[in-house]
Amino acid sequence: MARERQPSPQPSPQPSPRLSRRSLLGGAAAGAAGLTAVSAGAAPAATAAASRTVDVAIVGGGIAGLTAARDLVAGGRTVAVLEAWDRVGGRVVNLKLANGGYTEGGGEFVGPTQNRIKALADSLGVATFTTYNTGNNLLYKDGKRTPYDTGGLLGSVPPVDAAGLANAAIVQSELDGMAATVPVDAPWTAAKAAEWDKQTFESWLNAHAIVPSAKFLLDLACTSVFSAQPRELSLLYVLYYIAAAGDESNAGTLERLTDTAGGAQESRFVGGSQQVPIKLAATLGDRVVLSAPVRSIVRSGGGYVVTADGVTVTATRVVVALPPPLAARIDYDPLLPAARDQLTQRMPMGSIGKAIAVYDTPFWRADGLNGQAVSDSGVVRSTFDNSPPDGSYGALMGFIEADEMRAYDAAGEADVRAAVLADYANYFGDKAKSPTSFVLQRWDNEGFSRGGPVAYAPPGVLTEYGAALREPAGGIHWAGTETSTFWTGYMDGAVRSGERAAKEVLAALG
């Protein structure tokens, strides 16, 4: 992603329709004291006056770009991957803790139908473990703390009033039904695309989630999934995102987006999610160049000259594996097609941060809690137990999203910490006030991301400009999770996009 301030870490040598919530993200560099990002030692930094000539230049060393590189190399092509950060992984990063452990600062969860990221991890020897989900969830609403069992009839749905639950179930069923009519490869061609893309998700919810507690549940689901408010999102984009939460054999559902068990938050990677791009980069060796933000892509002769800090690459084809708004910050000559440029002007990043408080033990488990809370107030509205698999220490992870993140973008870390720990104390008791360490990752403030977990479409964007999302511009191809037809915004979508871009390039090169 892009940046105002450069990343700070130092490199070092993971019944009825139901409603709940989710968390995702993508990674970046650490922005907190006492913590460093884990980077791939096999990939060198750019050196002055370096130059390379390859078949394909790849801009971005996240999961999408690295996957494209893997497949292109397997197809017999030479590549150079140019990564702006001093590490690989993009919006996926492991952050080292003061106690010697780690936590995920970006994307960390995987779940059912996310088959491509699982296949990639398996091929690299990166295993998964189940997200801690034993015990009660917590609802904190109207200043009241309510533990609830997720094994009952309602599952993980927070226990609001009966009218709200009934209304929310109806709304979720309606959303799933509408999403089933949206083609994941071209949502702008849906029969009601024009009607749905004219309105915000908020306007549609106001007409359908008529019980206040149901509106609370749907608003919470929205901010948890997109890190954006319902007023910011096109209804068509939300329906497409739901449709994309599946695979070729399984229709997407809102429940799969929001749930832990059986949903997108079901599992985590042993060693942290960044183990996947680190090990993938290691297979590519010195084809990956770090600390090399790309400044320009210029057509020259029958190919392109890609200029980054410290290195210039001449290539026949280019894959840009960045979110659309960040890809737009590169200088292109000739200019990109107007539709592509208009698209990138209209797709902002969500606003998100992760706050992790570390404790000697996961003390909430002794109270019968699983560390998962949802709230109608505070800076953190959803939490997870981010402790290691063996529970050797405790870690509470909270998402700061949308309006709440924007309100704290300019705040000092001490102020954010105080607000977060006050929320954790409301949810888990006074012990939460005294962590042994605290780490904060604010994606909005990272120069190569400027937000997360995904670039989203406000009203009018998909129907007018959506076709430019994946359409190559001459010899420039587009990858990145935003371009995936399944699991957009997730690590699985990143893998799929890299695989698709590599196929396009291999076909073009013959």
Short mmCIF file of C-alpha atoms in Angstrom, two decimals:
data_model
loop_
_atom_site.label_atom_id
_atom_site.label_comp_id
_atom_site.label_asym_id
_atom_site.label_seq_id
_atom_site.Cartn_x
_atom_site.Cartn_y
_atom_site.Cartn_z
CA MET A 1 0.00 0.00 0.00
CA ALA A 2 1.27 3.66 -0.08
CA ARG A 3 2.54 6.10 2.56
CA GLU A 4 3.21 9.46 4.15
CA ARG A 5 5.52 8.11 6.82
CA GLN A 6 7.84 5.25 6.08
CA PRO A 7 7.35 1.99 7.97
CA SER A 8 9.14 1.99 11.29
CA PRO A 9 10.14 -1.58 12.22
CA GLN A 10 13.60 -3.03 11.97
CA PRO A 11 13.94 -6.33 10.07
CA SER A 12 14.77 -9.43 12.12
CA PRO A 13 16.68 -12.72 11.08
CA GLN A 14 1.64 -15.74 11.68
CA PRO A 15 -31.77 -22.89 12.49
CA SER A 16 -32.51 -19.56 11.12
CA PRO A 17 -30.06 -17.40 9.31
CA ARG A 18 -27.36 -16.37 11.78
CA LEU A 19 -25.30 -13.26 12.17
CA SER A 20 -22.05 -12.64 14.01
CA ARG A 21 -18.89 -10.81 13.05
CA ARG A 22 -15.48 -11.13 11.53
CA SER A 23 -12.05 -9.72 11.37
CA LEU A 24 -9.52 -9.76 8.58
CA LEU A 25 -6.86 -7.37 7.44
CA GLY A 26 -3.77 -7.14 5.61
CA GLY A 27 -0.31 -6.54 6.93
CA ALA A 28 2.25 -3.82 7.06
CA ALA A 29 5.10 -2.61 9.14
CA ALA A 30 4.90 -2.24 12.88
CA GLY A 31 4.11 1.12 14.34
CA ALA A 32 4.60 0.45 18.03
CA ALA A 33 7.40 0.44 20.53
CA GLY A 34 9.01 -2.82 21.53
CA LEU A 35 8.10 -4.65 18.35
CA THR A 36 9.68 -5.49 15.04
CA ALA A 37 8.46 -6.91 11.77
CA VAL A 38 9.77 -10.29 10.67
CA SER A 39 11.24 -10.10 7.18
CA ALA A 40 12.59 -12.52 4.60
CA GLY A 41 16.34 -12.57 4.88
CA ALA A 42 16.75 -14.19 1.46
CA ALA A 43 15.56 -11.08 -0.37
CA PRO A 44 18.13 -8.32 -0.86
CA ALA A 45 17.58 -4.59 -0.71
CA ALA A 46 18.07 -2.62 -3.87
CA THR A 47 21.58 -1.42 -4.56
CA ALA A 48 22.51 1.85 -6.20
CA ALA A 49 22.47 1.87 -10.01
CA ALA A 50 21.26 -1.72 -10.13
CA SER A 51 19.50 -2.78 -13.31
CA ARG A 52 17.84 -5.96 -14.48
CA THR A 53 16.29 -7.25 -17.67
CA VAL A 54 13.57 -9.87 -17.24
CA ASP A 55 10.44 -11.13 -18.91
CA VAL A 56 8.12 -9.79 -16.21
CA ALA A 57 8.49 -7.05 -13.60
CA ILE A 58 6.21 -7.48 -10.60
CA VAL A 59 5.36 -4.46 -8.47
CA GLY A 60 4.58 -5.52 -4.90
CA GLY A 61 5.98 -8.32 -2.77
CA GLY A 62 2.81 -9.23 -0.95
CA ILE A 63 1.09 -12.58 -1.33
CA ALA A 64 -0.40 -11.62 -4.71
CA GLY A 65 2.87 -10.50 -6.28
CA LEU A 66 4.86 -13.40 -4.88
CA THR A 67 2.27 -15.90 -6.09
CA ALA A 68 2.38 -14.41 -9.57
CA ALA A 69 6.17 -14.64 -9.51
CA ARG A 70 6.07 -18.28 -8.41
CA ASP A 71 3.76 -19.25 -11.26
CA LEU A 72 5.67 -17.25 -13.86
CA VAL A 73 8.95 -18.87 -12.85
CA ALA A 74 7.25 -22.26 -13.00
CA GLY A 75 6.16 -21.30 -16.52
CA GLY A 76 9.77 -20.71 -17.56
CA ARG A 77 9.82 -16.91 -17.35
CA THR A 78 12.31 -14.61 -15.65
CA VAL A 79 10.94 -12.16 -13.09
CA ALA A 80 11.93 -9.39 -10.72
CA VAL A 81 9.70 -8.57 -7.75
CA LEU A 82 10.04 -4.98 -6.49
CA GLU A 83 8.82 -4.47 -2.93
CA ALA A 84 8.65 -1.04 -1.29
CA TRP A 85 8.95 -2.24 2.30
CA ASP A 86 12.06 -3.78 3.80
CA ARG A 87 10.14 -7.04 4.13
CA VAL A 88 7.71 -9.16 2.15
CA GLY A 89 4.05 -9.70 2.93
CA GLY A 90 2.29 -6.40 2.26
CA ARG A 91 -0.73 -6.26 4.56
CA VAL A 92 0.40 -9.52 6.19
CA VAL A 93 3.07 -9.13 8.86
CA ASN A 94 4.31 -10.81 12.04
CA LEU A 95 5.24 -8.46 14.86
CA LYS A 96 7.77 -9.61 17.42
CA LEU A 97 6.81 -9.04 21.05
CA ALA A 98 8.95 -8.04 24.00
CA ASN A 99 8.49 -11.51 25.53
CA GLY A 100 10.01 -13.18 22.47
CA GLY A 101 6.68 -14.20 20.99
CA TYR A 102 4.91 -12.74 18.00
CA THR A 103 1.51 -11.48 16.98
CA GLU A 104 -0.05 -10.79 13.61
CA GLY A 105 -0.23 -7.11 12.79
CA GLY A 106 -2.28 -7.64 9.65
CA GLY A 107 -4.14 -10.50 7.95
CA GLU A 108 -4.18 -13.61 10.10
CA PHE A 109 -7.34 -15.70 9.74
CA VAL A 110 -8.31 -18.40 7.23
CA GLY A 111 -11.47 -20.44 6.92
CA PRO A 112 -13.61 -22.80 4.84
CA THR A 113 -13.56 -22.38 1.04
CA GLN A 114 -10.32 -20.37 1.23
CA ASN A 115 -8.70 -23.15 -0.72
CA ARG A 116 -5.92 -21.34 -2.56
CA ILE A 117 -4.21 -19.80 0.49
CA LYS A 118 -4.44 -23.18 2.23
CA ALA A 119 -2.90 -24.95 -0.74
CA LEU A 120 -0.10 -22.40 -0.86
CA ALA A 121 0.58 -22.70 2.86
CA ASP A 122 0.57 -26.50 2.64
CA SER A 123 3.08 -26.41 -0.21
CA LEU A 124 5.39 -24.29 1.96
CA GLY A 125 4.98 -26.40 5.10
CA VAL A 126 3.02 -23.76 7.04
CA ALA A 127 0.38 -25.44 9.22
CA THR A 128 -2.77 -23.98 10.75
CA PHE A 129 -4.34 -24.18 14.20
CA THR A 130 -7.86 -23.43 15.34
CA THR A 131 -8.61 -19.92 16.56
CA TYR A 132 -9.31 -20.07 20.30
CA ASN A 133 -13.09 -20.40 20.52
CA THR A 134 -13.75 -22.30 23.77
CA GLY A 135 -16.07 -20.64 26.26
CA ASN A 136 -18.50 -17.75 26.08
CA ASN A 137 -18.49 -14.76 23.78
CA LEU A 138 -19.28 -11.34 25.24
CA LEU A 139 -21.79 -8.69 24.22
CA TYR A 140 -21.15 -5.22 25.66
CA LYS A 141 -24.18 -3.07 24.87
CA ASP A 142 -25.72 -0.07 26.58
CA GLY A 143 -23.04 -0.36 29.25
CA LYS A 144 -24.08 -3.92 30.11
CA ARG A 145 -21.75 -6.93 29.85
CA THR A 146 -23.49 -10.16 28.75
CA PRO A 147 -21.60 -13.46 28.30
CA TYR A 148 -23.31 -15.87 25.92
CA ASP A 149 -22.81 -19.45 24.79
CA THR A 150 -22.17 -19.82 21.06
CA GLY A 151 -23.21 -23.47 21.11
CA GLY A 152 -26.91 -22.70 21.47
CA LEU A 153 -29.66 -22.12 18.94
CA LEU A 154 -28.42 -18.65 18.04
CA GLY A 155 -24.82 -19.73 17.57
CA SER A 156 -22.48 -16.75 17.65
CA VAL A 157 -25.22 -14.17 17.20
CA PRO A 158 -25.08 -11.65 20.07
CA PRO A 159 -28.18 -12.01 22.29
CA VAL A 160 -30.04 -8.79 21.59
CA ASP A 161 -33.83 -8.61 21.99
CA ALA A 162 -36.02 -11.13 20.18
CA ALA A 163 -37.41 -8.58 17.73
CA GLY A 164 -33.90 -7.53 16.76
CA LEU A 165 -32.76 -11.10 16.27
CA ALA A 166 -35.75 -11.88 14.07
CA ASN A 167 -35.27 -8.75 11.98
CA ALA A 168 -31.52 -9.36 11.61
CA ALA A 169 -32.12 -12.94 10.48
CA ILE A 170 -34.56 -11.76 7.82
CA VAL A 171 -32.17 -9.08 6.62
CA GLN A 172 -29.28 -11.52 6.42
CA SER A 173 -31.40 -13.95 4.43
CA GLU A 174 -32.35 -11.16 2.04
CA LEU A 175 -28.74 -10.13 1.59
CA ASP A 176 -27.64 -13.71 0.89
CA GLY A 177 -30.47 -14.11 -1.61
CA MET A 178 -29.57 -10.94 -3.48
CA ALA A 179 -25.87 -11.81 -3.40
CA ALA A 180 -26.63 -15.15 -5.05
CA THR A 181 -27.69 -13.24 -8.18
CA VAL A 182 -24.42 -11.28 -8.44
CA PRO A 183 -21.77 -12.74 -10.79
CA VAL A 184 -18.48 -12.68 -8.89
CA ASP A 185 -16.46 -12.07 -12.07
CA ALA A 186 -18.63 -9.16 -13.22
CA PRO A 187 -20.96 -7.83 -10.50
CA TRP A 188 -21.81 -4.83 -12.67
CA THR A 189 -23.73 -7.19 -14.99
CA ALA A 190 -26.20 -8.36 -12.31
CA ALA A 191 -29.82 -7.87 -13.31
CA LYS A 192 -30.34 -5.23 -10.60
CA ALA A 193 -26.81 -3.86 -10.63
CA ALA A 194 -27.84 -0.32 -11.56
CA GLU A 195 -30.51 -0.19 -8.85
CA TRP A 196 -28.22 -1.61 -6.17
CA ASP A 197 -25.21 0.51 -7.14
CA LYS A 198 -27.20 3.74 -6.87
CA GLN A 199 -27.61 3.39 -3.12
CA THR A 200 -25.45 2.99 -0.08
CA PHE A 201 -25.58 -0.03 2.16
CA GLU A 202 -26.76 2.38 4.86
CA SER A 203 -29.82 3.52 2.90
CA TRP A 204 -30.81 -0.08 2.23
CA LEU A 205 -30.34 -1.06 5.88
CA ASN A 206 -32.42 1.88 7.05
CA ALA A 207 -35.31 0.52 5.02
CA HIS A 208 -34.91 -3.12 6.08
CA ALA A 209 -33.19 -3.30 9.49
CA ILE A 210 -36.04 -1.46 11.17
CA VAL A 211 -35.42 -2.72 14.71
CA PRO A 212 -32.61 -0.72 16.36
CA SER A 213 -30.86 -3.80 17.74
CA ALA A 214 -30.93 -5.42 14.30
CA LYS A 215 -29.39 -2.29 12.81
CA PHE A 216 -26.68 -2.52 15.50
CA LEU A 217 -25.86 -6.09 14.48
CA LEU A 218 -25.72 -5.27 10.77
CA ASP A 219 -23.67 -2.12 11.33
CA LEU A 220 -21.23 -4.14 13.43
CA ALA A 221 -20.96 -6.80 10.72
CA CYS A 222 -20.27 -4.09 8.14
CA THR A 223 -17.51 -2.30 10.01
CA SER A 224 -15.94 -5.62 11.02
CA VAL A 225 -15.82 -6.87 7.43
CA PHE A 226 -14.95 -3.69 5.53
CA SER A 227 -13.45 -1.33 8.16
CA ALA A 228 -15.82 1.22 6.63
CA GLN A 229 -19.22 2.55 7.64
CA PRO A 230 -22.41 1.42 5.85
CA ARG A 231 -22.84 4.96 4.51
CA GLU A 232 -19.57 4.63 2.57
CA LEU A 233 -20.31 1.41 0.69
CA SER A 234 -22.32 0.68 -2.40
CA LEU A 235 -25.03 -1.91 -1.78
CA LEU A 236 -23.88 -3.68 -4.96
CA TYR A 237 -20.33 -3.86 -3.62
CA VAL A 238 -21.54 -5.39 -0.34
CA LEU A 239 -23.57 -7.99 -2.23
CA TYR A 240 -20.58 -8.81 -4.43
CA TYR A 241 -18.38 -9.19 -1.36
CA ILE A 242 -20.87 -11.62 0.17
CA ALA A 243 -21.07 -13.56 -3.10
CA ALA A 244 -17.27 -13.76 -3.17
CA ALA A 245 -17.14 -15.41 0.29
CA GLY A 246 -17.18 -18.88 -1.20
CA ASP A 247 -15.62 -20.79 -4.07
CA GLU A 248 -16.55 -22.42 -7.34
CA SER A 249 -18.66 -25.04 -5.50
CA ASN A 250 -20.02 -23.07 -2.54
CA ALA A 251 -22.12 -19.91 -2.66
CA GLY A 252 -20.90 -17.04 -0.54
CA THR A 253 -22.82 -16.06 2.59
CA LEU A 254 -22.67 -13.25 5.10
CA GLU A 255 -22.40 -15.82 7.86
CA ARG A 256 -19.21 -17.25 6.37
CA LEU A 257 -17.72 -13.76 6.39
CA THR A 258 -18.60 -13.08 10.00
CA ASP A 259 -18.26 -16.37 11.87
CA THR A 260 -15.31 -17.87 13.70
CA ALA A 261 -16.11 -21.62 13.75
CA GLY A 262 -17.10 -22.50 10.20
CA GLY A 263 -16.28 -18.99 9.02
CA ALA A 264 -13.48 -16.77 7.83
CA GLN A 265 -11.93 -16.53 11.31
CA GLU A 266 -11.79 -20.28 11.94
CA SER A 267 -7.99 -20.81 11.87
CA ARG A 268 -4.62 -19.10 12.15
CA PHE A 269 -1.16 -20.02 10.85
CA VAL A 270 1.43 -21.66 13.07
CA GLY A 271 4.31 -19.21 13.32
CA GLY A 272 2.12 -16.34 12.17
CA SER A 273 0.60 -15.56 8.80
CA GLN A 274 3.73 -13.85 7.47
CA GLN A 275 5.41 -17.24 7.41
CA VAL A 276 3.57 -17.81 4.11
CA PRO A 277 5.06 -14.88 2.15
CA ILE A 278 8.44 -15.24 3.87
CA LYS A 279 8.77 -18.86 2.80
CA LEU A 280 7.36 -18.12 -0.64
CA ALA A 281 9.90 -15.32 -1.12
CA ALA A 282 12.68 -17.66 -0.05
CA THR A 283 11.84 -19.94 -3.00
CA LEU A 284 12.34 -16.97 -5.32
CA GLY A 285 15.70 -15.93 -3.86
CA ASP A 286 17.27 -12.78 -5.28
CA ARG A 287 14.41 -12.30 -7.72
CA VAL A 288 12.82 -10.37 -4.84
CA VAL A 289 14.21 -6.89 -4.22
CA LEU A 290 13.26 -5.09 -0.99
CA SER A 291 13.24 -1.37 -0.13
CA ALA A 292 12.48 -0.62 -3.77
CA PRO A 293 9.28 1.47 -4.06
CA VAL A 294 8.34 1.80 -7.73
CA ARG A 295 8.06 5.38 -8.99
CA SER A 296 7.35 5.00 -12.71
CA ILE A 297 6.40 2.52 -15.41
CA VAL A 298 7.30 3.71 -18.91
CA ARG A 299 6.64 1.94 -22.18
CA SER A 300 9.85 1.56 -24.13
CA GLY A 301 10.15 -0.24 -27.43
CA GLY A 302 8.36 -3.55 -27.12
CA GLY A 303 8.32 -3.53 -23.32
CA TYR A 304 8.51 -1.38 -20.21
CA VAL A 305 11.08 0.30 -18.01
CA VAL A 306 10.10 0.08 -14.33
CA THR A 307 12.01 2.51 -12.15
CA ALA A 308 12.20 2.00 -8.39
CA ASP A 309 14.40 3.48 -5.72
CA GLY A 310 17.84 2.00 -6.38
CA VAL A 311 16.89 -0.34 -9.20
CA THR A 312 15.61 -0.20 -12.78
CA VAL A 313 13.98 -3.20 -14.43
CA THR A 314 13.39 -3.61 -18.15
CA ALA A 315 10.62 -6.11 -18.88
CA THR A 316 8.28 -7.25 -21.61
CA ARG A 317 5.27 -7.33 -19.27
CA VAL A 318 4.44 -5.83 -15.86
CA VAL A 319 2.21 -7.10 -13.07
CA VAL A 320 1.13 -4.41 -10.60
CA ALA A 321 0.06 -6.22 -7.42
CA LEU A 322 -1.09 -3.25 -5.34
CA PRO A 323 -4.47 -1.97 -4.14
CA PRO A 324 -6.00 0.29 -6.83
CA PRO A 325 -5.52 3.59 -4.96
CA LEU A 326 -1.84 2.82 -4.38
CA ALA A 327 -1.26 1.59 -7.92
CA ALA A 328 -2.53 5.02 -9.01
CA ARG A 329 0.39 6.74 -7.25
CA ILE A 330 2.86 5.34 -9.77
CA ASP A 331 3.66 7.54 -12.79
CA TYR A 332 2.66 5.78 -16.04
CA ASP A 333 3.82 6.72 -19.53
CA PRO A 334 1.72 6.53 -21.56
CA LEU A 335 -1.13 7.40 -19.24
CA LEU A 336 -3.41 4.62 -18.15
CA PRO A 337 -6.80 4.36 -19.85
CA ALA A 338 -9.18 6.93 -18.40
CA ALA A 339 -11.57 4.29 -17.05
CA ARG A 340 -8.80 2.64 -15.04
CA ASP A 341 -7.65 5.98 -13.65
CA GLN A 342 -11.20 7.02 -12.79
CA LEU A 343 -11.67 3.69 -10.99
CA THR A 344 -8.58 4.19 -8.85
CA GLN A 345 -9.67 7.73 -7.96
CA ARG A 346 -12.90 6.32 -6.53
CA MET A 347 -11.75 3.30 -4.49
CA PRO A 348 -10.48 4.32 -1.03
CA MET A 349 -8.90 2.05 1.54
CA GLY A 350 -10.81 1.11 4.67
CA SER A 351 -9.56 2.53 7.97
CA ILE A 352 -8.18 -0.02 10.41
CA GLY A 353 -5.81 -0.70 13.25
CA LYS A 354 -5.01 -3.62 15.52
CA ALA A 355 -4.26 -3.23 19.21
CA ILE A 356 -2.74 -6.19 21.05
CA ALA A 357 -2.39 -6.27 24.83
CA VAL A 358 -0.07 -8.99 26.15
CA TYR A 359 -0.48 -10.63 29.58
CA ASP A 360 1.33 -13.32 31.56
CA THR A 361 -1.64 -15.65 31.04
CA PRO A 362 -4.89 -15.66 29.04
CA PHE A 363 -6.75 -14.91 32.29
CA TRP A 364 -10.17 -14.54 30.64
CA ARG A 365 -10.21 -18.27 29.90
CA ALA A 366 -10.43 -19.03 33.63
CA ASP A 367 -13.60 -16.93 33.63
CA GLY A 368 -15.09 -19.12 30.93
CA LEU A 369 -14.53 -16.57 28.16
CA ASN A 370 -13.02 -17.11 24.73
CA GLY A 371 -11.71 -13.57 24.30
CA GLN A 372 -14.24 -12.65 21.63
CA ALA A 373 -16.32 -9.57 22.43
CA VAL A 374 -18.53 -7.24 20.43
CA SER A 375 -19.57 -3.79 21.57
CA ASP A 376 -21.72 -0.82 20.68
CA SER A 377 -19.22 1.67 22.12
CA GLY A 378 -15.53 2.35 22.63
CA VAL A 379 -12.60 2.53 20.26
CA VAL A 380 -12.44 -1.29 19.98
CA ARG A 381 -15.75 -2.86 18.93
CA SER A 382 -14.56 -6.46 18.41
CA THR A 383 -11.83 -8.58 20.00
CA PHE A 384 -10.15 -11.97 19.65
CA ASP A 385 -7.87 -14.16 21.74
CA ASN A 386 -4.53 -13.87 19.93
CA SER A 387 -2.60 -16.03 22.39
CA PRO A 388 -0.18 -18.63 21.00
CA PRO A 389 -1.45 -22.20 20.49
CA ASP A 390 0.03 -23.41 23.79
CA GLY A 391 -1.45 -20.54 25.82
CA SER A 392 1.98 -19.78 27.30
CA TYR A 393 0.98 -16.13 27.51
CA GLY A 394 -2.18 -14.19 26.88
CA ALA A 395 -2.87 -11.76 24.06
CA LEU A 396 -6.07 -9.83 23.48
CA MET A 397 -6.37 -8.40 19.98
CA GLY A 398 -8.86 -5.66 19.20
CA PHE A 399 -9.81 -4.12 15.89
CA ILE A 400 -10.06 -0.35 15.62
CA GLU A 401 -12.10 0.32 12.52
CA ALA A 402 -13.78 2.90 10.32
CA ASP A 403 -14.90 6.02 12.25
CA GLU A 404 -13.18 4.83 15.44
CA MET A 405 -9.85 4.44 13.65
CA ARG A 406 -10.12 7.76 11.89
CA ALA A 407 -10.81 9.45 15.22
CA TYR A 408 -7.49 8.12 16.55
CA ASP A 409 -5.28 8.35 13.46
CA ALA A 410 -3.60 11.51 14.75
CA ALA A 411 -3.65 10.55 18.45
CA GLY A 412 -0.52 9.66 20.37
CA GLU A 413 0.06 6.01 21.15
CA ALA A 414 -0.43 6.64 24.89
CA ASP A 415 -3.92 8.01 24.22
CA VAL A 416 -4.82 5.05 22.00
CA ARG A 417 -3.49 2.61 24.59
CA ALA A 418 -5.53 4.23 27.36
CA ALA A 419 -8.72 4.09 25.31
CA VAL A 420 -8.13 0.48 24.23
CA LEU A 421 -7.33 -0.77 27.74
CA ALA A 422 -10.42 0.96 29.10
CA ASP A 423 -12.46 -1.03 26.58
CA TYR A 424 -10.68 -4.27 27.46
CA ALA A 425 -11.39 -3.65 31.15
CA ASN A 426 -15.08 -3.15 30.35
CA TYR A 427 -15.13 -6.44 28.50
CA PHE A 428 -12.77 -8.64 30.55
CA GLY A 429 -12.38 -6.99 33.94
CA ASP A 430 -9.72 -4.98 35.78
CA LYS A 431 -6.92 -7.46 35.01
CA ALA A 432 -7.05 -6.22 31.45
CA LYS A 433 -5.85 -2.79 32.59
CA SER A 434 -2.30 -4.03 33.28
CA PRO A 435 -0.72 -5.79 30.30
CA THR A 436 2.95 -6.69 30.33
CA SER A 437 3.26 -5.05 26.91
CA PHE A 438 1.07 -3.38 24.31
CA VAL A 439 1.49 -3.12 20.55
CA LEU A 440 -0.38 -1.00 18.08
CA GLN A 441 -0.55 -1.21 14.30
CA ARG A 442 -2.33 1.67 12.56
CA TRP A 443 -2.61 0.88 8.85
CA ASP A 444 -3.97 4.29 7.95
CA ASN A 445 -0.63 5.81 8.92
CA GLU A 446 1.54 3.40 6.95
CA GLY A 447 2.90 4.84 3.72
CA PHE A 448 2.70 1.64 1.71
CA SER A 449 -0.86 0.84 2.79
CA ARG A 450 -2.76 3.95 3.91
CA GLY A 451 -5.47 1.73 5.34
CA GLY A 452 -6.98 -1.70 4.99
CA PRO A 453 -8.08 -4.40 4.83
CA VAL A 454 -9.28 -3.69 1.31
CA ALA A 455 -10.04 -0.90 -1.15
CA TYR A 456 -13.83 -0.70 -1.42
CA ALA A 457 -16.33 0.70 -3.92
CA PRO A 458 -18.75 3.50 -3.00
CA PRO A 459 -21.99 3.90 -5.01
CA GLY A 460 -21.66 4.20 -8.76
CA VAL A 461 -18.15 2.78 -9.04
CA LEU A 462 -18.71 -0.85 -10.02
CA THR A 463 -21.37 -0.20 -12.68
CA GLU A 464 -19.43 2.65 -14.27
CA TYR A 465 -15.80 1.55 -13.90
CA GLY A 466 -15.74 -2.02 -12.55
CA ALA A 467 -14.72 -3.53 -15.88
CA ALA A 468 -11.38 -1.73 -15.57
CA LEU A 469 -10.50 -3.54 -12.35
CA ARG A 470 -8.77 -6.48 -14.03
CA GLU A 471 -8.56 -5.35 -17.67
CA PRO A 472 -4.85 -5.14 -18.68
CA ALA A 473 -3.60 -1.74 -19.81
CA GLY A 474 -1.42 -2.70 -22.74
CA GLY A 475 1.26 -4.92 -21.24
CA ILE A 476 0.42 -3.98 -17.64
CA HIS A 477 -1.61 -6.54 -15.71
CA TRP A 478 -3.35 -6.08 -12.35
CA ALA A 479 -3.22 -8.33 -9.30
CA GLY A 480 -4.01 -7.87 -5.63
CA THR A 481 -6.85 -9.15 -3.48
CA GLU A 482 -9.19 -6.40 -4.73
CA THR A 483 -9.10 -7.99 -8.19
CA SER A 484 -10.06 -11.50 -7.08
CA THR A 485 -13.40 -13.05 -7.93
CA PHE A 486 -13.49 -15.06 -4.69
CA TRP A 487 -12.46 -13.94 -1.22
CA THR A 488 -11.82 -10.35 -2.22
CA GLY A 489 -10.01 -8.58 0.63
CA TYR A 490 -8.52 -11.78 2.08
CA MET A 491 -5.25 -13.66 1.74
CA ASP A 492 -7.06 -16.25 -0.35
CA GLY A 493 -8.12 -13.55 -2.77
CA ALA A 494 -4.52 -12.37 -3.01
CA VAL A 495 -3.34 -15.85 -4.00
CA ARG A 496 -6.13 -16.22 -6.57
CA SER A 497 -5.32 -12.84 -8.09
CA GLY A 498 -1.64 -13.71 -8.46
CA GLU A 499 -2.49 -17.01 -10.10
CA ARG A 500 -4.87 -15.30 -12.53
CA ALA A 501 -2.39 -12.55 -13.44
CA ALA A 502 0.35 -15.11 -14.09
CA LYS A 503 -1.94 -17.04 -16.44
CA GLU A 504 -2.72 -13.83 -18.35
CA VAL A 505 0.94 -13.00 -18.75
CA LEU A 506 1.99 -16.50 -19.76
CA ALA A 507 -0.76 -16.56 -22.40
CA ALA A 508 0.31 -13.15 -23.69
CA LEU A 509 3.97 -14.11 -23.90
CA GLY A 510 3.15 -17.39 -25.62
#
